[in-house]
Amino acid sequence: MMKTLASETINLQQNIMSFQQETSSSIHNLEKQMGQVASSVGKLEAQINRKLRSQALNPKENVSVTML
């Protein structure tokens, strides 16, 4: 009985270590993917900002006069 308990304990410890390694690997992959997403969002924001800055603004178009 003690031998079986020791064997099961070792098996459980191995399973836990395997799970921890898989979890660590998954977290690493998620961090990498989030970095890629952040980079893509940054590039998109830069493109939008360049487009907005390059658009000519004509303040006369935005003025309306009302005569009474």
CSV table of N, CA, C and O in Angstrom, one decimal:
chain,number,residue,atom,x,y,z
A,1,MET,N,0.8,-1.2,0.0
A,1,MET,CA,0.0,0.0,0.0
A,1,MET,C,0.9,1.3,0.0
A,1,MET,O,0.6,2.2,-0.7
A,2,MET,N,1.9,1.3,0.8
A,2,MET,CA,2.8,2.5,0.8
A,2,MET,C,3.5,2.6,-0.5
A,2,MET,O,3.7,3.7,-1.0
A,3,LYS,N,3.9,1.5,-1.1
A,3,LYS,CA,4.5,1.5,-2.4
A,3,LYS,C,3.6,2.2,-3.5
A,3,LYS,O,4.0,3.0,-4.3
A,4,THR,N,2.4,1.8,-3.4
A,4,THR,CA,1.4,2.3,-4.4
A,4,THR,C,1.2,3.8,-4.2
A,4,THR,O,1.1,4.6,-5.1
A,5,LEU,N,1.1,4.2,-2.9
A,5,LEU,CA,0.9,5.6,-2.6
A,5,LEU,C,2.1,6.4,-3.0
A,5,LEU,O,2.0,7.5,-3.6
A,6,ALA,N,3.3,5.9,-2.8
A,6,ALA,CA,4.5,6.6,-3.2
A,6,ALA,C,4.6,6.7,-4.8
A,6,ALA,O,4.9,7.8,-5.3
A,7,SER,N,4.2,5.7,-5.4
A,7,SER,CA,4.2,5.7,-6.9
A,7,SER,C,3.1,6.7,-7.4
A,7,SER,O,3.4,7.4,-8.4
A,8,GLU,N,2.0,6.7,-6.8
A,8,GLU,CA,1.0,7.7,-7.3
A,8,GLU,C,1.4,9.1,-7.0
A,8,GLU,O,1.1,10.0,-7.7
A,9,THR,N,2.1,9.3,-5.9
A,9,THR,CA,2.6,10.7,-5.5
A,9,THR,C,3.6,11.1,-6.5
A,9,THR,O,3.5,12.3,-7.0
A,10,ILE,N,4.5,10.2,-6.9
A,10,ILE,CA,5.5,10.6,-7.9
A,10,ILE,C,4.8,10.9,-9.3
A,10,ILE,O,5.1,11.9,-10.0
A,11,ASN,N,3.8,10.1,-9.7
A,11,ASN,CA,3.1,10.3,-10.9
A,11,ASN,C,2.4,11.6,-10.9
A,11,ASN,O,2.4,12.4,-11.8
A,12,LEU,N,1.8,12.0,-9.7
A,12,LEU,CA,1.1,13.2,-9.6
A,12,LEU,C,2.0,14.4,-9.7
A,12,LEU,O,1.7,15.4,-10.4
A,13,GLN,N,3.2,14.3,-9.1
A,13,GLN,CA,4.2,15.3,-9.2
A,13,GLN,C,4.7,15.5,-10.6
A,13,GLN,O,4.9,16.7,-11.1
A,14,GLN,N,4.8,14.5,-11.3
A,14,GLN,CA,5.3,14.5,-12.7
A,14,GLN,C,4.2,15.2,-13.6
A,14,GLN,O,4.5,16.1,-14.4
A,15,ASN,N,2.9,14.9,-13.3
A,15,ASN,CA,1.8,15.5,-14.0
A,15,ASN,C,1.8,17.0,-13.7
A,15,ASN,O,1.5,17.8,-14.6
A,16,ILE,N,2.0,17.4,-12.5
A,16,ILE,CA,2.0,18.8,-12.1
A,16,ILE,C,3.1,19.5,-12.8
A,16,ILE,O,2.9,20.6,-13.3
A,17,MET,N,4.3,18.9,-12.8
A,17,MET,CA,5.4,19.6,-13.5
A,17,MET,C,5.2,19.7,-15.0
A,17,MET,O,5.5,20.8,-15.6
A,18,SER,N,4.6,18.7,-15.6
A,18,SER,CA,4.2,18.8,-17.0
A,18,SER,C,3.2,19.9,-17.3
A,18,SER,O,3.3,20.7,-18.2
A,19,PHE,N,2.2,20.0,-16.4
A,19,PHE,CA,1.2,21.0,-16.5
A,19,PHE,C,1.8,22.4,-16.4
A,19,PHE,O,1.5,23.4,-17.1
A,20,GLN,N,2.7,22.6,-15.4
A,20,GLN,CA,3.4,23.9,-15.2
A,20,GLN,C,4.2,24.3,-16.4
A,20,GLN,O,4.2,25.4,-16.8
A,21,GLN,N,4.9,23.3,-17.0
A,21,GLN,CA,5.7,23.6,-18.2
A,21,GLN,C,4.8,24.0,-19.4
A,21,GLN,O,5.1,24.9,-20.1
A,22,GLU,N,3.7,23.3,-19.6
A,22,GLU,CA,2.7,23.6,-20.6
A,22,GLU,C,2.1,25.0,-20.4
A,22,GLU,O,2.0,25.8,-21.4
A,23,THR,N,1.8,25.3,-19.2
A,23,THR,CA,1.2,26.6,-18.8
A,23,THR,C,2.3,27.7,-19.1
A,23,THR,O,1.9,28.8,-19.7
A,24,SER,N,3.5,27.5,-18.7
A,24,SER,CA,4.5,28.5,-18.9
A,24,SER,C,4.7,28.7,-20.4
A,24,SER,O,4.9,29.8,-20.9
A,25,SER,N,4.7,27.6,-21.2
A,25,SER,CA,4.9,27.8,-22.7
A,25,SER,C,3.7,28.5,-23.3
A,25,SER,O,3.9,29.4,-24.1
A,26,SER,N,2.5,28.2,-22.8
A,26,SER,CA,1.3,28.9,-23.3
A,26,SER,C,1.4,30.4,-23.0
A,26,SER,O,1.0,31.3,-23.8
A,27,ILE,N,1.8,30.8,-21.8
A,27,ILE,CA,1.9,32.2,-21.4
A,27,ILE,C,3.0,32.9,-22.2
A,27,ILE,O,2.7,34.0,-22.7
A,28,HIS,N,4.1,32.2,-22.5
A,28,HIS,CA,5.1,32.8,-23.3
A,28,HIS,C,4.6,33.0,-24.7
A,28,HIS,O,4.8,34.1,-25.3
A,29,ASN,N,3.8,32.1,-25.3
A,29,ASN,CA,3.2,32.3,-26.6
A,29,ASN,C,2.2,33.4,-26.6
A,29,ASN,O,2.2,34.2,-27.6
A,30,LEU,N,1.4,33.5,-25.6
A,30,LEU,CA,0.4,34.6,-25.5
A,30,LEU,C,1.2,36.0,-25.4
A,30,LEU,O,0.7,37.0,-26.0
A,31,GLU,N,2.2,36.0,-24.6
A,31,GLU,CA,3.0,37.3,-24.5
A,31,GLU,C,3.6,37.7,-25.9
A,31,GLU,O,3.5,38.9,-26.3
A,32,LYS,N,4.0,36.7,-26.6
A,32,LYS,CA,4.6,37.0,-27.9
A,32,LYS,C,3.5,37.5,-28.9
A,32,LYS,O,3.7,38.5,-29.6
A,33,GLN,N,2.3,36.9,-28.8
A,33,GLN,CA,1.2,37.3,-29.7
A,33,GLN,C,0.7,38.7,-29.3
A,33,GLN,O,0.4,39.5,-30.2
A,34,MET,N,0.6,39.0,-28.0
A,34,MET,CA,0.2,40.3,-27.6
A,34,MET,C,1.2,41.4,-28.0
A,34,MET,O,0.8,42.5,-28.4
A,35,GLY,N,2.5,41.0,-28.0
A,35,GLY,CA,3.5,41.9,-28.6
A,35,GLY,C,3.2,42.2,-30.0
A,35,GLY,O,3.4,43.4,-30.5
A,36,GLN,N,2.9,41.2,-30.8
A,36,GLN,CA,2.6,41.4,-32.2
A,36,GLN,C,1.4,42.2,-32.4
A,36,GLN,O,1.3,43.1,-33.3
A,37,VAL,N,0.3,42.0,-31.6
A,37,VAL,CA,-0.9,42.8,-31.7
A,37,VAL,C,-0.6,44.2,-31.4
A,37,VAL,O,-1.0,45.1,-32.1
A,38,ALA,N,0.2,44.5,-30.3
A,38,ALA,CA,0.5,45.8,-29.9
A,38,ALA,C,1.3,46.5,-31.0
A,38,ALA,O,1.1,47.7,-31.3
A,39,SER,N,2.2,45.8,-31.7
A,39,SER,CA,3.0,46.4,-32.8
A,39,SER,C,2.1,46.7,-33.9
A,39,SER,O,2.2,47.8,-34.5
A,40,SER,N,1.2,45.8,-34.3
A,40,SER,CA,0.2,46.1,-35.4
A,40,SER,C,-0.7,47.3,-35.1
A,40,SER,O,-0.9,48.1,-36.0
A,41,VAL,N,-1.2,47.4,-33.9
A,41,VAL,CA,-2.0,48.5,-33.5
A,41,VAL,C,-1.2,49.8,-33.6
A,41,VAL,O,-1.7,50.8,-34.0
A,42,GLY,N,0.0,49.8,-33.1
A,42,GLY,CA,0.9,50.9,-33.2
A,42,GLY,C,1.1,51.4,-34.6
A,42,GLY,O,1.0,52.6,-34.9
A,43,LYS,N,1.3,50.4,-35.5
A,43,LYS,CA,1.5,50.8,-36.9
A,43,LYS,C,0.2,51.4,-37.5
A,43,LYS,O,0.2,52.4,-38.3
A,44,LEU,N,-0.9,50.8,-37.2
A,44,LEU,CA,-2.2,51.3,-37.6
A,44,LEU,C,-2.5,52.7,-37.1
A,44,LEU,O,-2.9,53.6,-37.9
A,45,GLU,N,-2.2,53.0,-35.9
A,45,GLU,CA,-2.3,54.3,-35.3
A,45,GLU,C,-1.5,55.3,-36.0
A,45,GLU,O,-1.9,56.4,-36.3
A,46,ALA,N,-0.2,54.9,-36.3
A,46,ALA,CA,0.7,55.8,-37.0
A,46,ALA,C,0.2,56.1,-38.4
A,46,ALA,O,0.2,57.3,-38.8
A,47,GLN,N,-0.4,55.1,-39.1
A,47,GLN,CA,-0.9,55.4,-40.4
A,47,GLN,C,-2.1,56.3,-40.3
A,47,GLN,O,-2.2,57.2,-41.1
A,48,ILE,N,-3.0,56.1,-39.3
A,48,ILE,CA,-4.1,57.0,-39.2
A,48,ILE,C,-3.7,58.4,-38.9
A,48,ILE,O,-4.2,59.4,-39.5
A,49,ASN,N,-2.7,58.6,-38.0
A,49,ASN,CA,-2.2,59.9,-37.6
A,49,ASN,C,-1.6,60.6,-38.8
A,49,ASN,O,-1.8,61.8,-39.0
A,50,ARG,N,-0.9,59.9,-39.6
A,50,ARG,CA,-0.2,60.5,-40.8
A,50,ARG,C,-1.3,60.9,-41.8
A,50,ARG,O,-1.3,62.0,-42.4
A,51,LYS,N,-2.4,60.1,-42.0
A,51,LYS,CA,-3.5,60.5,-42.9
A,51,LYS,C,-4.2,61.7,-42.4
A,51,LYS,O,-4.5,62.6,-43.1
A,52,LEU,N,-4.4,61.8,-41.1
A,52,LEU,CA,-5.2,62.9,-40.5
A,52,LEU,C,-4.3,64.2,-40.6
A,52,LEU,O,-4.9,65.2,-40.9
A,53,ARG,N,-3.0,64.1,-40.4
A,53,ARG,CA,-2.2,65.3,-40.4
A,53,ARG,C,-2.0,65.7,-41.9
A,53,ARG,O,-1.8,66.9,-42.1
A,54,SER,N,-2.0,64.8,-42.8
A,54,SER,CA,-1.8,65.2,-44.2
A,54,SER,C,-3.0,65.8,-44.9
A,54,SER,O,-2.9,66.3,-46.0
A,55,GLN,N,-4.2,65.6,-44.3
A,55,GLN,CA,-5.4,66.2,-44.9
A,55,GLN,C,-5.4,67.7,-44.7
A,55,GLN,O,-5.2,68.2,-43.6
A,56,ALA,N,-5.6,68.4,-45.8
A,56,ALA,CA,-5.5,69.9,-45.7
A,56,ALA,C,-6.8,70.4,-45.0
A,56,ALA,O,-7.9,69.9,-45.3
A,57,LEU,N,-6.6,71.3,-44.2
A,57,LEU,CA,-7.8,71.9,-43.5
A,57,LEU,C,-8.0,73.3,-44.0
A,57,LEU,O,-7.1,74.1,-44.1
A,58,ASN,N,-9.2,73.5,-44.5
A,58,ASN,CA,-9.5,74.9,-45.0
A,58,ASN,C,-10.5,75.5,-44.0
A,58,ASN,O,-11.7,75.1,-44.0
A,59,PRO,N,-10.1,76.4,-43.1
A,59,PRO,CA,-11.0,76.9,-42.1
A,59,PRO,C,-12.2,77.6,-42.7
A,59,PRO,O,-13.2,77.7,-42.0
A,60,LYS,N,-12.1,78.2,-43.9
A,60,LYS,CA,-13.2,78.9,-44.5
A,60,LYS,C,-14.3,78.0,-44.8
A,60,LYS,O,-15.5,78.4,-44.8
A,61,GLU,N,-14.1,76.7,-45.0
A,61,GLU,CA,-15.1,75.8,-45.3
A,61,GLU,C,-16.0,75.5,-44.1
A,61,GLU,O,-17.1,75.1,-44.2
A,62,ASN,N,-15.4,75.7,-42.9
A,62,ASN,CA,-16.1,75.4,-41.7
A,62,ASN,C,-16.8,76.6,-41.1
A,62,ASN,O,-17.3,76.5,-40.0
A,63,VAL,N,-16.8,77.7,-41.8
A,63,VAL,CA,-17.4,78.9,-41.3
A,63,VAL,C,-18.8,79.2,-41.9
A,63,VAL,O,-18.9,79.1,-43.2
A,64,SER,N,-19.7,79.5,-41.2
A,64,SER,CA,-21.0,79.8,-41.8
A,64,SER,C,-21.5,81.2,-41.1
A,64,SER,O,-21.2,81.4,-40.0
A,65,VAL,N,-22.1,82.0,-42.0
A,65,VAL,CA,-22.5,83.3,-41.5
A,65,VAL,C,-24.0,83.4,-41.6
A,65,VAL,O,-24.7,82.9,-42.5
A,66,THR,N,-24.6,83.9,-40.5
A,66,THR,CA,-26.0,84.2,-40.5
A,66,THR,C,-26.2,85.7,-40.4
A,66,THR,O,-25.7,86.3,-39.5
A,67,MET,N,-27.0,86.2,-41.3
A,67,MET,CA,-27.3,87.6,-41.3
A,67,MET,C,-28.7,87.8,-40.7
A,67,MET,O,-29.6,87.1,-41.1
A,68,LEU,N,-28.9,88.8,-39.9
A,68,LEU,CA,-30.2,89.1,-39.3
A,68,LEU,C,-30.7,90.4,-39.9
A,68,LEU,O,-30.1,91.4,-40.1
